[in-house]
CSV table of N, CA and C and ligand atoms in Angstrom, one decimal:
chain,number,residue,atom,x,y,z
A,1245,MET,N,109.9,114.8,109.4
A,1245,MET,CA,110.0,114.1,110.8
A,1245,MET,C,108.8,114.2,111.6
A,1246,LEU,N,108.2,113.0,111.9
A,1246,LEU,CA,107.2,113.1,112.8
A,1246,LEU,C,107.3,113.2,114.3
A,1247,LYS,N,108.6,112.8,114.8
A,1247,LYS,CA,108.2,112.7,116.0
A,1247,LYS,C,109.9,112.9,116.6
A,1248,ARG,N,110.2,113.4,117.7
A,1248,ARG,CA,111.8,113.7,118.2
A,1248,ARG,C,111.8,112.6,119.4
A,1249,CYS,N,113.0,112.3,119.3
A,1249,CYS,CA,113.5,111.1,120.4
A,1249,CYS,C,113.9,112.0,121.6
A,1250,TYR,N,114.0,111.0,122.7
A,1250,TYR,CA,114.5,111.6,123.7
A,1250,TYR,C,116.1,112.3,123.8
A,1251,CYS,N,116.6,111.5,122.7
A,1251,CYS,CA,118.1,111.8,122.6
A,1251,CYS,C,118.2,113.2,121.8
A,1252,GLY,N,117.2,113.5,121.2
A,1252,GLY,CA,117.1,114.8,120.4
A,1252,GLY,C,117.3,114.5,118.9
A,1253,GLY,N,117.4,113.2,118.4
A,1253,GLY,CA,117.4,112.9,117.2
A,1253,GLY,C,115.9,112.8,116.6
A,1254,GLU,N,116.0,112.8,115.3
A,1254,GLU,CA,114.5,112.6,114.6
A,1254,GLU,C,114.3,111.3,114.4
A,1255,MET,N,112.9,111.0,114.9
A,1255,MET,CA,112.0,109.7,114.7
A,1255,MET,C,111.5,109.6,113.4
A,1256,ASN,N,111.6,108.4,112.7
A,1256,ASN,CA,110.9,108.4,111.4
A,1256,ASN,C,110.1,107.1,111.7
A,1257,LEU,N,108.9,107.1,110.9
A,1257,LEU,CA,108.1,106.1,110.9
A,1257,LEU,C,108.4,104.8,110.2
A,1258,LYS,N,108.6,103.5,110.7
A,1258,LYS,CA,108.7,102.4,109.7
A,1258,LYS,C,107.9,101.1,110.0
A,1259,LEU,N,107.9,100.4,109.0
A,1259,LEU,CA,107.1,99.1,109.4
A,1259,LEU,C,108.3,98.0,109.7
A,1260,ARG,N,108.3,97.3,110.7
A,1260,ARG,CA,109.4,96.5,111.0
A,1260,ARG,C,108.6,94.9,111.4
A,1261,THR,N,109.3,94.2,111.5
A,1261,THR,CA,109.1,92.8,111.7
A,1261,THR,C,109.4,92.8,113.5
A,1262,VAL,N,108.4,92.4,114.1
A,1262,VAL,CA,108.7,92.3,115.5
A,1262,VAL,C,108.7,90.6,115.8
A,1263,ILE,N,109.7,90.1,116.4
A,1263,ILE,CA,109.6,88.8,116.9
A,1263,ILE,C,109.1,88.4,118.2
A,1264,PHE,N,108.2,87.7,118.6
A,1264,PHE,CA,107.6,87.5,119.8
A,1264,PHE,C,108.4,85.9,120.3
A,1265,ALA,N,108.8,85.9,121.4
A,1265,ALA,CA,109.2,84.7,122.1
A,1265,ALA,C,110.2,83.8,121.0
A,1266,LYS,N,110.9,84.6,120.1
A,1266,LYS,CA,111.8,83.9,119.2
A,1266,LYS,C,111.0,82.9,118.2
A,1267,LYS,N,109.7,83.2,118.1
A,1267,LYS,CA,109.0,81.9,117.4
A,1267,LYS,C,108.0,82.8,116.4
A,1268,VAL,N,107.5,83.8,116.9
A,1268,VAL,CA,106.4,84.2,115.7
A,1268,VAL,C,107.1,85.6,115.4
A,1269,ASN,N,107.0,85.9,113.7
A,1269,ASN,CA,107.2,87.0,113.4
A,1269,ASN,C,105.9,87.8,113.1
A,1270,ILE,N,105.9,88.9,113.8
A,1270,ILE,CA,104.9,89.7,113.3
A,1270,ILE,C,105.3,90.7,112.4
A,1271,ASN,N,104.5,90.8,111.2
A,1271,ASN,CA,105.4,91.5,110.0
A,1271,ASN,C,104.6,92.7,109.9
A,1272,ASN,N,105.1,93.9,109.3
A,1272,ASN,CA,104.8,95.1,109.4
A,1272,ASN,C,104.0,95.8,110.5
A,1273,VAL,N,104.7,95.7,111.5
A,1273,VAL,CA,104.4,96.6,112.7
A,1273,VAL,C,105.0,98.0,112.7
A,1274,PRO,N,104.0,99.1,112.9
A,1274,PRO,CA,104.5,100.5,112.6
A,1274,PRO,C,105.3,100.8,114.0
A,1275,VAL,N,106.5,101.3,113.8
A,1275,VAL,CA,107.2,101.9,114.7
A,1275,VAL,C,108.2,103.3,114.7
A,1276,TYR,N,108.3,103.9,115.7
A,1276,TYR,CA,109.0,105.3,115.3
A,1276,TYR,C,110.4,104.7,115.5
A,1277,ASN,N,111.4,105.0,114.7
A,1277,ASN,CA,112.7,104.6,114.9
A,1277,ASN,C,113.5,105.7,114.8
A,1278,CYS,N,114.8,105.9,116.0
A,1278,CYS,CA,115.6,107.0,115.9
A,1278,CYS,C,116.8,106.4,115.3
A,1279,SER,N,117.1,107.1,114.2
A,1279,SER,CA,118.5,107.0,113.4
A,1279,SER,C,119.7,107.4,114.5
A,1280,ASP,N,119.5,108.1,115.3
A,1280,ASP,CA,120.8,108.7,115.8
A,1280,ASP,C,121.2,107.2,117.2
A,1281,CYS,N,120.2,107.1,117.9
A,1281,CYS,CA,120.3,106.1,119.0
A,1281,CYS,C,119.9,104.9,118.8
A,1282,GLY,N,119.0,104.5,117.6
A,1282,GLY,CA,118.4,103.2,117.5
A,1282,GLY,C,117.1,103.0,118.2
A,1283,ARG,N,116.5,103.9,118.9
A,1283,ARG,CA,115.4,103.8,120.0
A,1283,ARG,C,114.4,103.4,118.8
A,1284,ASN,N,113.5,102.3,119.2
A,1284,ASN,CA,112.2,101.9,118.8
A,1284,ASN,C,111.1,102.3,119.5
A,1285,ASP,N,110.1,103.0,119.1
A,1285,ASP,CA,108.8,103.0,120.1
A,1285,ASP,C,107.8,102.6,119.1
A,1286,LEU,N,106.8,101.9,119.6
A,1286,LEU,CA,105.7,101.4,118.8
A,1286,LEU,C,104.7,102.6,118.5
A,1287,PHE,N,104.1,102.7,117.3
A,1287,PHE,CA,103.3,103.4,116.8
A,1287,PHE,C,102.1,103.6,117.9
A,1288,PRO,N,101.7,104.7,118.5
A,1288,PRO,CA,100.9,105.0,119.7
A,1288,PRO,C,99.5,104.2,119.4
A,1289,SER,N,99.0,104.5,118.0
A,1289,SER,CA,97.6,103.7,117.8
A,1289,SER,C,97.6,102.1,117.6
A,1290,VAL,N,98.9,101.5,117.6
A,1290,VAL,CA,98.8,100.3,117.4
A,1290,VAL,C,99.1,99.5,118.7
A,1291,LYS,N,99.8,100.1,119.8
A,1291,LYS,CA,100.1,99.6,120.9
A,1291,LYS,C,99.3,98.8,121.6
A,1292,ASP,N,98.1,98.8,121.9
A,1292,ASP,CA,97.1,98.2,122.6
A,1292,ASP,C,96.8,97.0,121.7
A,1293,ASP,N,96.7,97.1,120.6
A,1293,ASP,CA,96.4,95.8,119.7
A,1293,ASP,C,97.5,94.7,119.5
A,1294,VAL,N,98.6,95.4,119.7
A,1294,VAL,CA,99.9,94.6,119.7
A,1294,VAL,C,99.9,93.8,121.1
A,1295,GLY,N,99.7,94.6,122.0
A,1295,GLY,CA,99.7,93.8,123.4
A,1295,GLY,C,98.5,92.8,123.4
A,1296,LYS,N,97.4,93.0,122.7
A,1296,LYS,CA,96.4,92.1,122.7
A,1296,LYS,C,96.7,90.8,122.1
A,1297,LEU,N,97.5,91.0,120.7
A,1297,LEU,CA,97.6,90.0,120.1
A,1297,LEU,C,98.7,89.0,120.5
A,1298,VAL,N,99.8,89.8,121.3
A,1298,VAL,CA,100.9,88.8,122.1
A,1298,VAL,C,100.3,88.4,123.1
A,1299,GLY,N,99.1,88.9,123.9
A,1299,GLY,CA,98.3,88.1,124.8
A,1299,GLY,C,97.7,86.9,124.3
A,1300,GLN,N,97.1,86.9,122.9
A,1300,GLN,CA,96.5,85.7,122.5
A,1300,GLN,C,97.3,84.7,122.2
A,1301,LEU,N,98.7,85.1,122.0
A,1301,LEU,CA,99.6,84.0,121.2
A,1301,LEU,C,100.1,83.4,122.6
A,1302,GLY,N,99.9,83.8,123.9
A,1302,GLY,CA,100.4,83.4,124.9
A,1302,GLY,C,101.8,82.9,125.2
A,1303,ALA,N,102.3,82.1,126.2
A,1303,ALA,CA,103.6,82.2,126.5
A,1303,ALA,C,104.4,81.1,125.5
A,1304,ARG,N,103.6,80.1,125.0
A,1304,ARG,CA,104.3,79.2,124.1
A,1304,ARG,C,103.7,79.0,123.0
A,1305,PRO,N,103.7,80.2,122.0
A,1305,PRO,CA,103.1,80.0,120.7
A,1305,PRO,C,103.7,79.1,119.6
A,1306,ASP,N,103.1,78.8,118.7
A,1306,ASP,CA,103.6,77.9,117.5
A,1306,ASP,C,104.3,78.9,116.5
A,1307,VAL,N,105.3,78.3,116.2
A,1307,VAL,CA,106.4,79.1,115.0
A,1307,VAL,C,105.3,79.4,113.9
A,1308,GLY,N,105.5,80.8,113.5
A,1308,GLY,CA,104.6,81.3,112.7
A,1308,GLY,C,104.8,82.7,112.3
A,1309,GLU,N,104.0,83.3,111.3
A,1309,GLU,CA,104.2,84.6,110.8
A,1309,GLU,C,102.8,85.1,110.7
A,1310,ILE,N,102.8,86.3,111.4
A,1310,ILE,CA,101.6,86.9,111.5
A,1310,ILE,C,101.5,88.5,110.5
A,1311,PRO,N,100.7,88.6,109.5
A,1311,PRO,CA,100.9,89.8,108.8
A,1311,PRO,C,100.0,90.7,109.4
A,1312,PHE,N,100.6,91.6,110.2
A,1312,PHE,CA,100.0,92.8,111.1
A,1312,PHE,C,99.1,93.4,110.3
A,1313,GLU,N,99.4,93.8,108.8
A,1313,GLU,CA,98.5,94.6,108.3
A,1313,GLU,C,97.0,94.0,108.1
A,1314,GLN,N,97.0,92.7,108.1
A,1314,GLN,CA,95.7,91.9,108.2
A,1314,GLN,C,94.9,92.2,109.5
A,1315,VAL,N,95.8,92.6,110.4
A,1315,VAL,CA,95.3,92.4,111.9
A,1315,VAL,C,94.7,93.9,112.3
A,1316,HIS,N,95.5,95.0,111.6
A,1316,HIS,CA,95.4,96.4,112.2
A,1316,HIS,C,95.3,97.2,111.1
A,1317,GLU,N,94.3,98.0,111.0
A,1317,GLU,CA,94.0,99.0,109.8
A,1317,GLU,C,95.2,99.9,109.6
A,1318,TRP,N,96.0,100.4,110.7
A,1318,TRP,CA,97.1,101.3,110.5
A,1318,TRP,C,98.3,100.7,110.0
A,1319,ALA,N,98.6,99.5,110.3
A,1319,ALA,CA,99.6,98.6,109.4
A,1319,ALA,C,99.1,98.4,107.8
A,1320,CYS,N,97.8,98.4,107.8
A,1320,CYS,CA,97.4,98.2,106.3
A,1320,CYS,C,97.4,99.6,105.7
A,1321,VAL,N,97.0,100.5,106.4
A,1321,VAL,CA,97.2,102.0,105.6
A,1321,VAL,C,98.7,102.4,105.3
A,1322,LEU,N,99.5,102.2,106.5
A,1322,LEU,CA,100.7,102.6,106.2
A,1322,LEU,C,101.7,101.6,105.2
A,1323,SER,N,101.3,100.6,105.1
A,1323,SER,CA,101.8,99.6,104.2
A,1323,SER,C,101.7,100.0,102.9
A,1324,GLN,N,100.5,100.4,102.6
A,1324,GLN,CA,99.8,101.0,101.4
A,1324,GLN,C,100.5,102.5,101.1
A,1325,ALA,N,100.8,103.3,102.2
A,1325,ALA,CA,101.5,104.6,101.9
A,1325,ALA,C,102.9,104.4,101.7
A,1326,PHE,N,103.5,103.5,102.4
A,1326,PHE,CA,105.0,103.0,102.0
A,1326,PHE,C,105.2,102.8,100.5
A,1327,LEU,N,104.0,102.2,99.8
A,1327,LEU,CA,104.5,101.8,98.4
A,1327,LEU,C,104.6,103.0,97.7
A,1328,GLN,N,104.4,104.1,98.1
A,1328,GLN,CA,104.5,105.4,97.5
A,1328,GLN,C,105.9,106.0,97.8
A,1329,GLY,N,106.6,105.7,98.8
A,1329,GLY,CA,107.8,106.3,99.2
A,1329,GLY,C,108.5,105.7,100.3
A,1330,ASP,N,109.9,105.7,100.4
A,1330,ASP,CA,110.5,105.0,101.7
A,1330,ASP,C,110.3,105.7,103.1
A,1331,SER,N,110.0,107.2,102.8
A,1331,SER,CA,109.9,108.0,104.1
A,1331,SER,C,108.7,108.8,104.1
A,1332,LEU,N,108.1,108.3,105.1
A,1332,LEU,CA,106.4,108.8,105.2
A,1332,LEU,C,106.5,110.2,105.8
A,1333,GLN,N,105.6,111.1,105.5
A,1333,GLN,CA,105.4,112.5,106.0
A,1333,GLN,C,103.9,112.6,106.4
A,1334,ALA,N,103.6,113.2,107.2
A,1334,ALA,CA,102.4,113.3,108.0
A,1334,ALA,C,101.3,113.6,106.8
A,1335,LYS,N,101.4,114.3,105.8
A,1335,LYS,CA,100.5,114.3,104.6
A,1335,LYS,C,100.2,113.1,103.9
A,1336,GLU,N,101.2,112.1,103.6
A,1336,GLU,CA,101.0,111.3,102.8
A,1336,GLU,C,100.2,110.3,103.8
A,1337,ILE,N,100.5,110.1,105.0
A,1337,ILE,CA,99.7,109.3,106.0
A,1337,ILE,C,98.2,109.8,106.0
A,1338,ALA,N,98.1,111.0,106.0
A,1338,ALA,CA,96.6,111.4,106.1
A,1338,ALA,C,95.8,111.3,104.8
A,1339,LYS,N,96.6,111.0,103.7
A,1339,LYS,CA,96.0,110.9,102.5
A,1339,LYS,C,95.9,109.6,102.5
A,1340,ALA,N,96.5,108.6,102.8
A,1340,ALA,CA,96.3,107.2,102.6
A,1340,ALA,C,95.2,106.7,103.8
A,1341,THR,N,95.0,107.4,104.8
A,1341,THR,CA,94.2,107.1,105.8
A,1341,THR,C,92.8,107.5,105.2
A,1342,GLU,N,92.8,108.9,104.5
A,1342,GLU,CA,91.4,109.4,104.0
A,1342,GLU,C,90.9,108.1,102.9
A,1343,GLU,N,91.8,107.8,102.3
A,1343,GLU,CA,91.5,106.8,101.1
A,1343,GLU,C,90.7,105.5,101.8
A,1344,ARG,N,91.5,105.0,102.8
A,1344,ARG,CA,91.3,104.0,103.5
A,1344,ARG,C,89.9,103.9,104.1
A,1345,ILE,N,89.5,105.2,104.8
A,1345,ILE,CA,88.4,105.5,105.2
A,1345,ILE,C,87.1,105.2,104.2
A,1346,ASP,N,87.5,105.9,103.3
A,1346,ASP,CA,86.5,106.0,102.0
A,1346,ASP,C,86.1,104.7,101.9
A,1347,GLN,N,87.1,103.7,101.5
A,1347,GLN,CA,87.0,102.3,101.0
A,1347,GLN,C,86.1,101.6,102.2
A,1348,LEU,N,86.4,101.9,103.3
A,1348,LEU,CA,85.6,101.1,104.5
A,1348,LEU,C,84.1,101.8,104.5
A,1349,LEU,N,84.1,102.8,104.3
A,1349,LEU,CA,82.5,103.5,104.4
A,1349,LEU,C,81.8,102.9,103.1
A,1350,ASP,N,82.6,102.8,102.0
A,1350,ASP,CA,81.8,102.1,100.9
A,1350,ASP,C,81.5,100.7,101.1
A,1351,LEU,N,82.5,100.0,101.7
A,1351,LEU,CA,81.9,98.5,102.2
A,1351,LEU,C,80.8,98.6,103.2
A,1352,TRP,N,80.8,99.5,104.0
A,1352,TRP,CA,79.7,99.7,105.1
A,1352,TRP,C,78.6,99.7,104.5
A,1353,LEU,N,78.3,100.6,103.6
A,1353,LEU,CA,77.1,100.9,102.9
A,1353,LEU,C,76.8,99.6,102.4
A,1354,ILE,N,77.6,98.9,101.4
A,1354,ILE,CA,77.1,97.6,101.0
A,1354,ILE,C,76.8,96.5,102.0
A,1355,ALA,N,77.5,96.5,103.2
A,1355,ALA,CA,77.0,95.7,104.3
A,1355,ALA,C,75.7,96.0,104.7
A,1356,SER,N,75.5,97.2,104.9
A,1356,SER,CA,74.4,97.6,105.5
A,1356,SER,C,73.2,97.6,104.7
A,1357,SER,N,73.3,97.9,103.4
A,1357,SER,CA,72.0,97.4,102.2
A,1357,SER,C,71.8,95.8,102.2
A,1358,LEU,N,72.9,95.1,102.6
A,1358,LEU,CA,72.6,93.6,102.7
A,1358,LEU,C,72.1,93.0,104.0
A,1359,LYS,N,72.1,94.0,105.1
A,1359,LYS,CA,71.7,93.9,106.3
A,1359,LYS,C,72.6,92.9,107.0
A,1360,ASP,N,73.9,92.7,106.5
A,1360,ASP,CA,74.7,91.7,107.2
A,1360,ASP,C,75.4,92.1,108.4
A,1361,GLU,N,75.0,91.9,109.4
A,1361,GLU,CA,75.4,92.5,110.8
A,1361,GLU,C,76.9,92.2,111.3
A,1362,VAL,N,77.1,91.1,110.9
A,1362,VAL,CA,78.6,90.4,111.2
A,1362,VAL,C,79.8,91.4,110.4
A,1363,TRP,N,79.2,91.5,109.3
A,1363,TRP,CA,80.2,92.2,108.3
A,1363,TRP,C,80.1,93.8,108.7
A,1364,MET,N,79.1,94.2,109.0
A,1364,MET,CA,79.0,95.8,109.6
A,1364,MET,C,79.7,95.9,110.7
A,1365,THR,N,79.6,95.0,111.8
A,1365,THR,CA,80.7,95.0,112.9
A,1365,THR,C,82.1,95.0,112.7
A,1366,GLU,N,82.4,94.1,111.6
A,1366,GLU,CA,83.7,94.0,111.5
A,1366,GLU,C,84.2,95.3,111.0
A,1367,ILE,N,83.4,95.9,110.0
A,1367,ILE,CA,84.0,97.3,109.3
A,1367,ILE,C,84.0,98.4,110.4
A,1368,HIS,N,83.0,98.3,111.1
A,1368,HIS,CA,82.9,99.2,112.2
A,1368,HIS,C,84.1,99.2,113.0
A,1369,ASN,N,84.4,98.0,113.5
A,1369,ASN,CA,86.0,98.0,114.2
A,1369,ASN,C,87.0,98.4,113.7
A,1370,ARG,N,86.9,98.2,112.2
A,1370,ARG,CA,88.2,98.7,111.5
A,1370,ARG,C,88.3,100.1,111.4
A,1371,LEU,N,87.0,100.8,111.4
A,1371,LEU,CA,87.1,102.0,111.2
A,1371,LEU,C,87.5,102.8,112.5
A,1372,SER,N,87.2,102.0,113.7
A,1372,SER,CA,87.6,102.6,115.0
A,1372,SER,C,89.1,102.3,115.1
A,1373,GLN,N,89.5,101.5,114.7
A,1373,GLN,CA,91.1,101.2,114.8
A,1373,GLN,C,91.7,102.7,114.2
A,1374,LEU,N,91.2,103.3,112.9
A,1374,LEU,CA,91.9,104.3,112.5
A,1374,LEU,C,91.7,105.5,113.2
A,1375,SER,N,90.5,105.6,114.0
A,1375,SER,CA,90.0,106.9,114.5
A,1375,SER,C,91.0,107.2,115.7
A,1376,ALA,N,91.7,106.3,116.2
A,1376,ALA,CA,92.9,106.7,117.2
A,1376,ALA,C,93.9,107.5,116.5
A,1377,PRO,N,94.2,108.4,117.2
A,1377,PRO,CA,95.2,109.5,116.7
A,1377,PRO,C,96.7,109.0,116.2
A,1378,TYR,N,97.0,109.4,115.0
A,1378,TYR,CA,98.3,108.8,114.7
A,1378,TYR,C,99.6,109.5,114.9
A,1379,LEU,N,99.6,110.9,115.4
A,1379,LEU,CA,100.4,111.7,115.9
A,1379,LEU,C,100.8,111.6,117.3
A,1380,PRO,N,101.9,111.5,117.6
A,1380,PRO,CA,102.2,111.5,119.3
A,1380,PRO,C,101.4,112.9,120.0
A,1381,SER,N,101.2,112.7,120.9
A,1381,SER,CA,100.6,114.0,121.6
A,1381,SER,C,101.7,114.7,122.4
B,1031,ZN,ZN1,117.4,108.9,119.6
């Protein structure tokens, strides 16, 4: 278990499709879900970025799908970790995160040796998405 619900039940981490304005499917959004009362809480580290994304979509978005794992590193890491099993434990999340950070650091070294500033900035942004804590305080 990763988090306890207000009702006392156990919350587990899942990837869900969030439907915005009945038009846009945002896929693979990490949420904590309580199996007892059905409560859903956005994964704390993606909360701000989901907010930003929804803000960019505006009040009248076009119908479409957004793969959130391409928007946010946490959705990317967690969707990778879910390939290993249905129920995620903190240990598996930590391992998947470490692997992804290693990948990004390798990319950063390549970008840096090419002096590709745009690419370096992009990788830096992705790394900082992952530096937010993943366990609820
Ligand atoms: Zn609950």
